Amino acid sequence: MSRCPDHPRELVAGASGLACPACRGALMTHEQLVDAAGPVEELLEVERRPDAIPFKRPRECPDCAAPMTPLRIARLEAWLERCPGCERLWVEVSDLRSLKMVAAAQARQAAWATLDEGERRELAAGVAEAVAPPRSELLEALTPGELVKAALGVPILTGLQGAQRSVLTWASLALLALAFVGGLAAPGALGFDALGYRPDRDGPLQAVLATFAHDGWLHLGGNLLFAWLFGDAVERRAPHAVVPAALFGMGAAALLIDGALGAGRETLGGASGGVFALMGLCAVLQRRGRWLVPLAFLFVSAFFRLSGARAAVALRVPLPVAMAAFVVVDVARAAGDGTGVAWVAHGVGFALGVLAGLALERRQAG
């Protein structure tokens, strides 16, 4: 019985070999890989750098359980894994896409080398005309979700692994929204004061209820937005239940620790500790991803064609680096502005998320 090296799922037959129903990674023969991506022999080389990412999270062959050898794709930070025993390859969806892209680029370079100068000028003129689409097609440069995030100044996560649907992320967001609306209708039962956690008199159960307590639309909106962003990224690769466990369970733990360190003088509430826990999980489980920070022209370029605008105005930062910097800045700002933001809960939530992500990785690897 073949199982996914990243999820406790049995592989099922697919178009290109055995595939994981959760992350869509596939166990392929060399012939199947060539059929899917074209000639790849010159594009793959054995990874020999001891500090490379695959050696930090080694995989075993889903078929024969032998340690697999990472193969680097050209000079990219992307890898396939090959079993030295059965010689089959484990290929993630994003890495297969990278391999196809490099193979296509190599084919174009080979074709370009066969053209004379006149043919090259003619081809270049045709390409220049082809890449100037009418304005009506420019909205396809970004997906609708990315357009919304860019318009709001929200970072966009790219290069994410996994393909599970964000079922419990959306369910959790709906619960938070319903609790807030209920608090507006019945503040005595569901309002901030009713659900909030008071460290000097309340127990752990009240801390769980306090994750549903928000003292305004801005407080709720910020938490919903970032819970959507990072919850989706986590649920792609982790069991569905991890998202509500982080948002409400780790969020409550963060409030408890914040209250213990705060001398019990405040009423605490909100899901921000859980949101930061999702960020910590995401930093571990999606460490190959990138945080795309959209600048002003990224949104504008969706409507007006600016040559190379998307690449020129978007800063791509590795997720672990970006999130660590974000948390440090957030905690430092909140700790110094005296506005009552539960900055301890933010930092504690992130730390709990990182620890949970590492534990989940070890469990999935085992």
C-alpha positions as YAML, in Angstrom:
chain: A
units: angstrom
residues:
- id: 1
  name: MET
  ca: [0.00, 0.00, 0.00]
- id: 2
  name: SER
  ca: [1.57, 3.29, -1.13]
- id: 3
  name: ARG
  ca: [1.06, 6.35, 1.05]
- id: 4
  name: CYS
  ca: [1.84, 10.03, 0.53]
- id: 5
  name: PRO
  ca: [5.12, 11.03, 2.26]
- id: 6
  name: ASP
  ca: [3.50, 14.28, 3.48]
- id: 7
  name: HIS
  ca: [-0.01, 13.12, 4.45]
- id: 8
  name: PRO
  ca: [-1.34, 9.88, 5.95]
- id: 9
  name: ARG
  ca: [-3.29, 9.27, 2.75]
- id: 10
  name: GLU
  ca: [-3.22, 6.25, 0.48]
- id: 11
  name: LEU
  ca: [-2.20, 7.09, -3.07]
- id: 12
  name: VAL
  ca: [-4.77, 6.58, -5.80]
- id: 13
  name: ALA
  ca: [-4.30, 5.94, -9.51]
- id: 14
  name: GLY
  ca: [-4.14, 9.11, -11.61]
- id: 15
  name: ALA
  ca: [-3.34, 10.21, -15.13]
- id: 16
  name: SER
  ca: [0.39, 10.49, -14.39]
- id: 17
  name: GLY
  ca: [0.91, 7.73, -11.85]
- id: 18
  name: LEU
  ca: [-0.17, 7.26, -8.25]
- id: 19
  name: ALA
  ca: [-1.29, 10.55, -6.68]
- id: 20
  name: CYS
  ca: [-2.18, 11.86, -3.23]
- id: 21
  name: PRO
  ca: [-5.82, 13.00, -3.07]
- id: 22
  name: ALA
  ca: [-4.87, 15.74, -0.57]
- id: 23
  name: CYS
  ca: [-1.81, 17.51, -2.04]
- id: 24
  name: ARG
  ca: [-1.93, 15.98, -5.56]
- id: 25
  name: GLY
  ca: [1.73, 15.00, -5.37]
- id: 26
  name: ALA
  ca: [2.44, 12.03, -7.63]
- id: 27
  name: LEU
  ca: [4.67, 8.96, -7.62]
- id: 28
  name: MET
  ca: [5.88, 8.59, -11.22]
- id: 29
  name: THR
  ca: [8.18, 6.47, -13.29]
- id: 30
  name: HIS
  ca: [10.79, 8.26, -15.39]
- id: 31
  name: GLU
  ca: [8.72, 7.59, -18.51]
- id: 32
  name: GLN
  ca: [5.62, 9.12, -16.93]
- id: 33
  name: LEU
  ca: [7.61, 12.21, -15.96]
- id: 34
  name: VAL
  ca: [8.90, 12.60, -19.52]
- id: 35
  name: ASP
  ca: [5.34, 12.25, -20.85]
- id: 36
  name: ALA
  ca: [4.19, 14.98, -18.45]
- id: 37
  name: ALA
  ca: [7.06, 17.47, -18.78]
- id: 38
  name: GLY
  ca: [9.13, 16.48, -21.82]
- id: 39
  name: PRO
  ca: [12.85, 15.56, -21.86]
- id: 40
  name: VAL
  ca: [14.20, 16.34, -18.40]
- id: 41
  name: GLU
  ca: [17.53, 14.50, -18.15]
- id: 42
  name: GLU
  ca: [19.63, 17.65, -18.52]
- id: 43
  name: LEU
  ca: [17.46, 19.62, -16.09]
- id: 44
  name: LEU
  ca: [17.84, 17.38, -13.02]
- id: 45
  name: GLU
  ca: [20.94, 16.96, -10.90]
- id: 46
  name: VAL
  ca: [21.50, 15.32, -7.54]
- id: 47
  name: GLU
  ca: [21.32, 17.89, -4.75]
- id: 48
  name: ARG
  ca: [24.63, 17.89, -2.87]
- id: 49
  name: ARG
  ca: [24.31, 21.00, -0.69]
- id: 50
  name: PRO
  ca: [23.92, 19.71, 2.90]
- id: 51
  name: ASP
  ca: [21.90, 22.77, 3.95]
- id: 52
  name: ALA
  ca: [19.33, 22.45, 1.14]
- id: 53
  name: ILE
  ca: [15.66, 22.29, 2.15]
- id: 54
  name: PRO
  ca: [15.06, 18.62, 1.16]
- id: 55
  name: PHE
  ca: [17.68, 17.43, 3.65]
- id: 56
  name: LYS
  ca: [15.86, 19.23, 6.47]
- id: 57
  name: ARG
  ca: [12.69, 17.29, 5.70]
- id: 58
  name: PRO
  ca: [13.78, 14.02, 4.06]
- id: 59
  name: ARG
  ca: [11.13, 11.86, 2.41]
- id: 60
  name: GLU
  ca: [10.78, 8.11, 2.18]
- id: 61
  name: CYS
  ca: [9.58, 6.35, -0.96]
- id: 62
  name: PRO
  ca: [5.80, 5.86, -0.75]
- id: 63
  name: ASP
  ca: [6.22, 2.44, -2.34]
- id: 64
  name: CYS
  ca: [9.28, 0.80, -0.75]
- id: 65
  name: ALA
  ca: [10.00, 3.20, 2.19]
- id: 66
  name: ALA
  ca: [13.63, 3.75, 1.13]
- id: 67
  name: PRO
  ca: [15.12, 7.24, 1.77]
- id: 68
  name: MET
  ca: [14.71, 9.24, -1.42]
- id: 69
  name: THR
  ca: [17.42, 11.28, -3.16]
- id: 70
  name: PRO
  ca: [16.55, 14.93, -3.91]
- id: 71
  name: LEU
  ca: [17.07, 16.09, -7.49]
- id: 72
  name: ARG
  ca: [17.37, 19.84, -8.01]
- id: 73
  name: ILE
  ca: [15.54, 21.36, -10.98]
- id: 74
  name: ALA
  ca: [18.11, 23.39, -12.95]
- id: 75
  name: ARG
  ca: [19.23, 26.20, -10.62]
- id: 76
  name: LEU
  ca: [15.84, 26.71, -9.01]
- id: 77
  name: GLU
  ca: [15.09, 26.19, -5.33]
- id: 78
  name: ALA
  ca: [12.81, 23.32, -6.34]
- id: 79
  name: TRP
  ca: [13.32, 19.57, -6.16]
- id: 80
  name: LEU
  ca: [11.97, 16.18, -7.11]
- id: 81
  name: GLU
  ca: [12.82, 13.07, -5.09]
- id: 82
  name: ARG
  ca: [13.96, 9.77, -6.60]
- id: 83
  name: CYS
  ca: [13.96, 6.39, -4.90]
- id: 84
  name: PRO
  ca: [17.34, 4.64, -5.29]
- id: 85
  name: GLY
  ca: [15.57, 1.27, -5.08]
- id: 86
  name: CYS
  ca: [12.55, 1.31, -7.38]
- id: 87
  name: GLU
  ca: [13.79, 4.50, -9.17]
- id: 88
  name: ARG
  ca: [10.37, 6.09, -9.08]
- id: 89
  name: LEU
  ca: [10.08, 9.82, -8.50]
- id: 90
  name: TRP
  ca: [7.95, 11.81, -6.06]
- id: 91
  name: VAL
  ca: [6.76, 14.99, -7.81]
- id: 92
  name: GLU
  ca: [4.79, 17.78, -6.15]
- id: 93
  name: VAL
  ca: [2.35, 19.82, -8.23]
- id: 94
  name: SER
  ca: [4.34, 23.06, -7.91]
- id: 95
  name: ASP
  ca: [7.61, 21.31, -8.79]
- id: 96
  name: LEU
  ca: [6.09, 19.67, -11.86]
- id: 97
  name: ARG
  ca: [4.94, 23.13, -12.95]
- id: 98
  name: SER
  ca: [8.48, 24.46, -12.44]
- id: 99
  name: LEU
  ca: [9.95, 21.57, -14.40]
- id: 100
  name: LYS
  ca: [7.58, 22.18, -17.31]
- id: 101
  name: MET
  ca: [8.45, 25.87, -17.29]
- id: 102
  name: VAL
  ca: [12.21, 25.21, -17.39]
- id: 103
  name: ALA
  ca: [11.81, 22.54, -20.09]
- id: 104
  name: ALA
  ca: [9.74, 24.93, -22.22]
- id: 105
  name: ALA
  ca: [12.33, 27.69, -21.77]
- id: 106
  name: GLN
  ca: [15.11, 25.32, -22.81]
- id: 107
  name: ALA
  ca: [13.13, 24.31, -25.90]
- id: 108
  name: ARG
  ca: [12.61, 27.97, -26.82]
- id: 109
  name: GLN
  ca: [16.32, 28.68, -26.46]
- id: 110
  name: ALA
  ca: [17.17, 25.73, -28.68]
- id: 111
  name: ALA
  ca: [14.69, 26.91, -31.30]
- id: 112
  name: TRP
  ca: [16.00, 30.49, -31.11]
- id: 113
  name: ALA
  ca: [19.54, 29.28, -31.77]
- id: 114
  name: THR
  ca: [18.46, 27.79, -35.11]
- id: 115
  name: LEU
  ca: [17.08, 31.12, -36.46]
- id: 116
  name: ASP
  ca: [19.05, 33.62, -38.54]
- id: 117
  name: GLU
  ca: [19.10, 37.35, -37.72]
- id: 118
  name: GLY
  ca: [16.16, 38.25, -39.95]
- id: 119
  name: GLU
  ca: [13.98, 35.50, -38.54]
- id: 120
  name: ARG
  ca: [14.82, 36.59, -35.01]
- id: 121
  name: ARG
  ca: [13.78, 40.22, -35.71]
- id: 122
  name: GLU
  ca: [10.53, 39.05, -37.28]
- id: 123
  name: LEU
  ca: [9.76, 36.77, -34.36]
- id: 124
  name: ALA
  ca: [10.58, 39.49, -31.81]
- id: 125
  name: ALA
  ca: [8.21, 41.90, -33.57]
- id: 126
  name: GLY
  ca: [5.43, 39.29, -33.51]
- id: 127
  name: VAL
  ca: [5.97, 38.59, -29.81]
- id: 128
  name: ALA
  ca: [5.90, 42.31, -28.98]
- id: 129
  name: GLU
  ca: [2.56, 42.64, -30.70]
- id: 130
  name: ALA
  ca: [1.16, 39.51, -29.06]
- id: 131
  name: VAL
  ca: [1.98, 40.61, -25.49]
- id: 132
  name: ALA
  ca: [0.02, 43.87, -25.81]
- id: 133
  name: PRO
  ca: [-3.52, 42.60, -25.09]
- id: 134
  name: PRO
  ca: [-6.52, 44.91, -25.27]
- id: 135
  name: ARG
  ca: [-7.47, 46.60, -22.00]
- id: 136
  name: SER
  ca: [-10.49, 44.33, -21.60]
- id: 137
  name: GLU
  ca: [-8.18, 41.35, -21.06]
- id: 138
  name: LEU
  ca: [-6.00, 42.98, -18.43]
- id: 139
  name: LEU
  ca: [-8.16, 41.84, -15.53]
- id: 140
  name: GLU
  ca: [-6.80, 38.34, -16.10]
- id: 141
  name: ALA
  ca: [-3.41, 39.46, -14.80]
- id: 142
  name: LEU
  ca: [-4.65, 38.87, -11.24]
- id: 143
  name: THR
  ca: [-7.32, 36.55, -9.90]
- id: 144
  name: PRO
  ca: [-10.40, 38.18, -8.30]
- id: 145
  name: GLY
  ca: [-9.17, 37.18, -4.86]
- id: 146
  name: GLU
  ca: [-5.76, 38.71, -5.49]
- id: 147
  name: LEU
  ca: [-7.40, 41.90, -6.76]
- id: 148
  name: VAL
  ca: [-9.36, 42.23, -3.53]
- id: 149
  name: LYS
  ca: [-6.29, 41.58, -1.39]
- id: 150
  name: ALA
  ca: [-4.15, 44.03, -3.38]
- id: 151
  name: ALA
  ca: [-6.83, 46.72, -3.20]
- id: 152
  name: LEU
  ca: [-6.92, 46.35, 0.61]
- id: 153
  name: GLY
  ca: [-3.13, 46.30, 0.89]
- id: 154
  name: VAL
  ca: [-3.14, 42.68, 2.07]
- id: 155
  name: PRO
  ca: [-0.05, 40.58, 1.26]
- id: 156
  name: ILE
  ca: [-0.60, 37.79, -1.28]
- id: 157
  name: LEU
  ca: [0.87, 34.33, -0.66]
- id: 158
  name: THR
  ca: [2.27, 32.57, -3.72]
- id: 159
  name: GLY
  ca: [3.95, 29.23, -4.33]
- id: 160
  name: LEU
  ca: [1.75, 27.47, -1.77]
- id: 161
  name: GLN
  ca: [1.74, 23.68, -1.64]
- id: 162
  name: GLY
  ca: [-1.28, 21.45, -1.27]
- id: 163
  name: ALA
  ca: [-4.74, 21.58, -2.78]
- id: 164
  name: GLN
  ca: [-7.22, 20.83, 0.01]
- id: 165
  name: ARG
  ca: [-10.29, 23.07, 0.13]
- id: 166
  name: SER
  ca: [-10.51, 25.58, 2.96]
- id: 167
  name: VAL
  ca: [-13.71, 24.12, 4.38]
- id: 168
  name: LEU
  ca: [-13.13, 24.78, 8.07]
- id: 169
  name: THR
  ca: [-11.38, 28.09, 7.46]
- id: 170
  name: TRP
  ca: [-14.58, 29.50, 5.99]
- id: 171
  name: ALA
  ca: [-16.70, 27.83, 8.68]
- id: 172
  name: SER
  ca: [-14.53, 29.42, 11.38]
- id: 173
  name: LEU
  ca: [-14.81, 32.84, 9.76]
- id: 174
  name: ALA
  ca: [-18.59, 32.46, 9.63]
- id: 175
  name: LEU
  ca: [-18.71, 31.62, 13.36]
- id: 176
  name: LEU
  ca: [-16.68, 34.71, 14.26]
- id: 177
  name: ALA
  ca: [-18.91, 36.93, 12.12]
- id: 178
  name: LEU
  ca: [-22.12, 35.42, 13.53]
- id: 179
  name: ALA
  ca: [-20.92, 35.89, 17.10]
- id: 180
  name: PHE
  ca: [-20.20, 39.56, 16.43]
- id: 181
  name: VAL
  ca: [-23.58, 40.15, 14.79]
- id: 182
  name: GLY
  ca: [-25.23, 38.34, 17.69]
- id: 183
  name: GLY
  ca: [-23.40, 40.64, 20.08]
- id: 184
  name: LEU
  ca: [-24.85, 43.68, 18.32]
- id: 185
  name: ALA
  ca: [-28.34, 42.24, 18.73]
- id: 186
  name: ALA
  ca: [-27.88, 40.93, 22.28]
- id: 187
  name: PRO
  ca: [-24.85, 42.67, 23.86]
- id: 188
  name: GLY
  ca: [-25.70, 41.35, 27.31]
- id: 189
  name: ALA
  ca: [-25.30, 37.75, 26.15]
- id: 190
  name: LEU
  ca: [-22.87, 37.88, 23.23]
- id: 191
  name: GLY
  ca: [-21.24, 41.31, 23.42]
- id: 192
  name: PHE
  ca: [-17.57, 41.97, 24.17]
- id: 193
  name: ASP
  ca: [-18.12, 42.41, 27.89]
- id: 194
  name: ALA
  ca: [-20.16, 39.20, 28.07]
- id: 195
  name: LEU
  ca: [-17.68, 37.04, 26.12]
- id: 196
  name: GLY
  ca: [-14.45, 38.77, 27.14]
- id: 197
  name: TYR
  ca: [-11.90, 37.07, 29.39]
- id: 198
  name: ARG
  ca: [-11.06, 38.68, 32.75]
- id: 199
  name: PRO
  ca: [-7.91, 36.98, 34.08]
- id: 200
  name: ASP
  ca: [-8.64, 37.86, 37.71]
- id: 201
  name: ARG
  ca: [-11.93, 35.93, 37.82]
- id: 202
  name: ASP
  ca: [-12.50, 33.77, 34.72]
- id: 203
  name: GLY
  ca: [-11.39, 30.25, 33.86]
- id: 204
  name: PRO
  ca: [-10.04, 28.61, 30.67]
- id: 205
  name: LEU
  ca: [-13.49, 28.05, 29.14]
- id: 206
  name: GLN
  ca: [-14.14, 31.80, 29.20]
- id: 207
  name: ALA
  ca: [-10.83, 32.30, 27.33]
- id: 208
  name: VAL
  ca: [-12.18, 30.10, 24.53]
- id: 209
  name: LEU
  ca: [-15.39, 32.15, 24.41]
- id: 210
  name: ALA
  ca: [-13.29, 35.32, 24.41]
- id: 211
  name: THR
  ca: [-11.84, 34.43, 21.01]
- id: 212
  name: PHE
  ca: [-15.30, 35.28, 19.64]
- id: 213
  name: ALA
  ca: [-15.34, 38.69, 21.37]
- id: 214
  name: HIS
  ca: [-14.54, 41.70, 19.15]
- id: 215
  name: ASP
  ca: [-15.06, 45.30, 20.21]
- id: 216
  name: GLY
  ca: [-15.70, 46.79, 16.77]
- id: 217
  name: TRP
  ca: [-15.95, 46.25, 13.02]
- id: 218
  name: LEU
  ca: [-12.28, 47.07, 12.45]
- id: 219
  name: HIS
  ca: [-11.18, 44.57, 15.09]
- id: 220
  name: LEU
  ca: [-13.36, 41.87, 13.53]
- id: 221
  name: GLY
  ca: [-12.51, 42.77, 9.93]
- id: 222
  name: GLY
  ca: [-8.76, 42.61, 10.46]
- id: 223
  name: ASN
  ca: [-8.97, 39.22, 12.14]
- id: 224
  name: LEU
  ca: [-11.31, 37.82, 9.47]
- id: 225
  name: LEU
  ca: [-9.07, 39.04, 6.67]
- id: 226
  name: PHE
  ca: [-5.85, 37.57, 8.03]
- id: 227
  name: ALA
  ca: [-7.54, 34.38, 9.24]
- id: 228
  name: TRP
  ca: [-8.76, 33.90, 5.66]
- id: 229
  name: LEU
  ca: [-5.30, 34.53, 4.24]
- id: 230
  name: PHE
  ca: [-3.32, 32.24, 6.54]
- id: 231
  name: GLY
  ca: [-6.07, 29.74, 7.34]
- id: 232
  name: ASP
  ca: [-6.39, 28.92, 3.64]
- id: 233
  name: ALA
  ca: [-2.62, 28.42, 3.35]
- id: 234
  name: VAL
  ca: [-2.55, 26.10, 6.38]
- id: 235
  name: GLU
  ca: [-5.61, 24.05, 5.42]
- id: 236
  name: ARG
  ca: [-4.11, 23.32, 2.00]
- id: 237
  name: ARG
  ca: [-1.55, 21.03, 3.64]
- id: 238
  name: ALA
  ca: [-2.79, 20.23, 7.15]
- id: 239
  name: PRO
  ca: [-5.81, 18.26, 8.38]
- id: 240
  name: HIS
  ca: [-8.91, 20.44, 8.23]
- id: 241
  name: ALA
  ca: [-9.37, 20.50, 12.01]
- id: 242
  name: VAL
  ca: [-6.00, 22.22, 12.50]
- id: 243
  name: VAL
  ca: [-7.44, 25.61, 11.50]
- id: 244
  name: PRO
  ca: [-10.21, 25.88, 14.16]
- id: 245
  name: ALA
  ca: [-7.88, 24.25, 16.69]
- id: 246
  name: ALA
  ca: [-5.34, 27.02, 16.07]
- id: 247
  name: LEU
  ca: [-7.83, 29.86, 15.78]
- id: 248
  name: PHE
  ca: [-9.85, 29.04, 18.91]
- id: 249
  name: GLY
  ca: [-7.69, 26.61, 20.92]
- id: 250
  name: MET
  ca: [-4.28, 28.29, 20.52]
- id: 251
  name: GLY
  ca: [-6.01, 31.67, 20.49]
- id: 252
  name: ALA
  ca: [-7.49, 30.88, 23.92]
- id: 253
  name: ALA
  ca: [-4.11, 29.66, 25.19]
- id: 254
  name: ALA
  ca: [-2.53, 32.92, 24.01]
- id: 255
  name: LEU
  ca: [-5.17, 34.92, 25.92]
- id: 256
  name: LEU
  ca: [-4.59, 32.83, 29.06]
- id: 257
  name: ILE
  ca: [-0.84, 33.46, 28.94]
- id: 258
  name: ASP
  ca: [-1.38, 37.14, 28.14]
- id: 259
  name: GLY
  ca: [-3.72, 37.41, 31.12]
- id: 260
  name: ALA
  ca: [-1.27, 35.62, 33.41]
- id: 261
  name: LEU
  ca: [1.46, 38.09, 32.50]
- id: 262
  name: GLY
  ca: [-0.79, 41.15, 32.57]
- id: 263
  name: ALA
  ca: [-1.72, 41.17, 36.28]
- id: 264
  name: GLY
  ca: [-5.43, 40.65, 35.48]
- id: 265
  name: ARG
  ca: [-6.32, 44.31, 34.98]
- id: 266
  name: GLU
  ca: [-7.98, 44.10, 31.53]
- id: 267
  name: THR
  ca: [-10.80, 42.38, 29.73]
- id: 268
  name: LEU
  ca: [-9.20, 40.41, 26.90]
- id: 269
  name: GLY
  ca: [-10.88, 39.22, 23.73]
- id: 270
  name: GLY
  ca: [-10.54, 38.62, 20.02]
- id: 271
  name: ALA
  ca: [-9.17, 35.95, 17.72]
- id: 272
  name: SER
  ca: [-5.88, 37.71, 16.95]
- id: 273
  name: GLY
  ca: [-3.86, 35.26, 19.06]
- id: 274
  name: GLY
  ca: [-5.33, 32.43, 16.97]
- id: 275
  name: VAL
  ca: [-4.66, 34.36, 13.75]
- id: 276
  name: PHE
  ca: [-1.00, 34.67, 14.74]
- id: 277
  name: ALA
  ca: [-1.00, 30.93, 15.52]
- id: 278
  name: LEU
  ca: [-2.15, 30.34, 11.93]
- id: 279
  name: MET
  ca: [0.71, 32.56, 10.78]
- id: 280
  name: GLY
  ca: [3.18, 30.42, 12.72]
- id: 281
  name: LEU
  ca: [1.74, 27.23, 11.24]
- id: 282
  name: CYS
  ca: [1.88, 28.75, 7.77]
- id: 283
  name: ALA
  ca: [5.52, 29.79, 8.21]
- id: 284
  name: VAL
  ca: [6.43, 26.14, 8.85]
- id: 285
  name: LEU
  ca: [4.07, 24.24, 6.56]
- id: 286
  name: GLN
  ca: [4.41, 26.64, 3.62]
- id: 287
  name: ARG
  ca: [8.08, 27.54, 4.01]
- id: 288
  name: ARG
  ca: [8.64, 27.23, 0.26]
- id: 289
  name: GLY
  ca: [6.01, 29.88, -0.39]
- id: 290
  name: ARG
  ca: [6.56, 33.57, -0.96]
- id: 291
  name: TRP
  ca: [4.91, 36.62, 0.57]
- id: 292
  name: LEU
  ca: [4.05, 38.88, -2.37]
- id: 293
  name: VAL
  ca: [3.83, 42.42, -1.02]
- id: 294
  name: PRO
  ca: [1.80, 44.43, -3.54]
- id: 295
  name: LEU
  ca: [2.74, 48.06, -3.99]
- id: 296
  name: ALA
  ca: [0.38, 50.68, -5.37]
- id: 297
  name: PHE
  ca: [0.97, 49.95, -9.05]
- id: 298
  name: LEU
  ca: [0.20, 46.24, -8.65]
- id: 299
  name: PHE
  ca: [-3.50, 47.11, -8.38]
- id: 300
  name: VAL
  ca: [-3.30, 49.80, -11.05]
- id: 301
  name: SER
  ca: [-1.54, 47.48, -13.49]
- id: 302
  name: ALA
  ca: [-4.56, 45.17, -13.45]
- id: 303
  name: PHE
  ca: [-6.40, 47.89, -15.36]
- id: 304
  name: PHE
  ca: [-3.66, 49.70, -17.30]
- id: 305
  name: ARG
  ca: [-0.94, 47.84, -19.16]
- id: 306
  name: LEU
  ca: [2.42, 48.73, -17.66]
- id: 307
  name: SER
  ca: [5.28, 46.77, -19.21]
- id: 308
  name: GLY
  ca: [6.73, 44.47, -16.56]
- id: 309
  name: ALA
  ca: [4.72, 46.27, -13.87]
- id: 310
  name: ARG
  ca: [3.78, 43.18, -11.91]
- id: 311
  name: ALA
  ca: [7.38, 42.05, -11.56]
- id: 312
  name: ALA
  ca: [8.70, 45.57, -10.96]
- id: 313
  name: VAL
  ca: [6.37, 46.59, -8.13]
- id: 314
  name: ALA
  ca: [5.90, 43.35, -6.18]
- id: 315
  name: LEU
  ca: [8.36, 42.33, -3.48]
- id: 316
  name: ARG
  ca: [8.59, 38.54, -3.06]
- id: 317
  name: VAL
  ca: [9.89, 37.47, 0.35]
- id: 318
  name: PRO
  ca: [10.25, 33.89, 1.67]
- id: 319
  name: LEU
  ca: [7.30, 33.25, 3.98]
- id: 320
  name: PRO
  ca: [9.26, 32.35, 7.15]
- id: 321
  name: VAL
  ca: [11.39, 35.49, 6.84]
- id: 322
  name: ALA
  ca: [8.44, 37.77, 6.06]
- id: 323
  name: MET
  ca: [6.28, 36.41, 8.86]
- id: 324
  name: ALA
  ca: [9.01, 36.57, 11.48]
- id: 325
  name: ALA
  ca: [9.67, 40.21, 10.53]
- id: 326
  name: PHE
  ca: [5.94, 40.98, 10.55]
- id: 327
  name: VAL
  ca: [5.49, 39.51, 14.04]
- id: 328
  name: VAL
  ca: [8.54, 41.31, 15.47]
- id: 329
  name: VAL
  ca: [7.34, 44.67, 14.11]
- id: 330
  name: ASP
  ca: [3.75, 44.07, 15.23]
- id: 331
  name: VAL
  ca: [4.70, 43.07, 18.76]
- id: 332
  name: ALA
  ca: [7.18, 45.94, 19.11]
- id: 333
  name: ARG
  ca: [4.64, 48.48, 17.84]
- id: 334
  name: ALA
  ca: [1.77, 47.16, 19.97]
- id: 335
  name: ALA
  ca: [3.96, 46.97, 23.09]
- id: 336
  name: GLY
  ca: [5.03, 50.58, 22.72]
- id: 337
  name: ASP
  ca: [1.86, 52.39, 21.66]
- id: 338
  name: GLY
  ca: [-0.16, 51.88, 24.82]
- id: 339
  name: THR
  ca: [-3.40, 51.20, 22.96]
- id: 340
  name: GLY
  ca: [-4.32, 48.05, 24.85]
- id: 341
  name: VAL
  ca: [-3.51, 45.67, 21.99]
- id: 342
  name: ALA
  ca: [-2.80, 42.20, 23.37]
- id: 343
  name: TRP
  ca: [0.72, 42.10, 21.96]
- id: 344
  name: VAL
  ca: [1.73, 39.23, 24.26]
- id: 345
  name: ALA
  ca: [-1.09, 37.14, 22.77]
- id: 346
  name: HIS
  ca: [0.20, 37.91, 19.28]
- id: 347
  name: GLY
  ca: [3.73, 36.76, 20.05]
- id: 348
  name: VAL
  ca: [2.58, 33.73, 22.07]
- id: 349
  name: GLY
  ca: [0.11, 32.73, 19.34]
- id: 350
  name: PHE
  ca: [2.82, 32.82, 16.69]
- id: 351
  name: ALA
  ca: [5.20, 30.76, 18.84]
- id: 352
  name: LEU
  ca: [2.49, 28.16, 19.52]
- id: 353
  name: GLY
  ca: [1.74, 27.97, 15.79]
- id: 354
  name: VAL
  ca: [5.40, 27.39, 14.91]
- id: 355
  name: LEU
  ca: [5.69, 24.61, 17.50]
- id: 356
  name: ALA
  ca: [2.48, 22.99, 16.29]
- id: 357
  name: GLY
  ca: [3.66, 23.19, 12.68]
- id: 358
  name: LEU
  ca: [6.95, 21.47, 13.51]
- id: 359
  name: ALA
  ca: [5.13, 18.75, 15.45]
- id: 360
  name: LEU
  ca: [2.69, 18.24, 12.58]
- id: 361
  name: GLU
  ca: [5.56, 17.94, 10.12]
- id: 362
  name: ARG
  ca: [7.24, 15.29, 12.22]
- id: 363
  name: ARG
  ca: [3.99, 13.36, 12.50]
- id: 364
  name: GLN
  ca: [3.37, 13.50, 8.76]
- id: 365
  name: ALA
  ca: [6.97, 12.48, 8.04]
- id: 366
  name: GLY
  ca: [6.64, 9.51, 10.37]
...
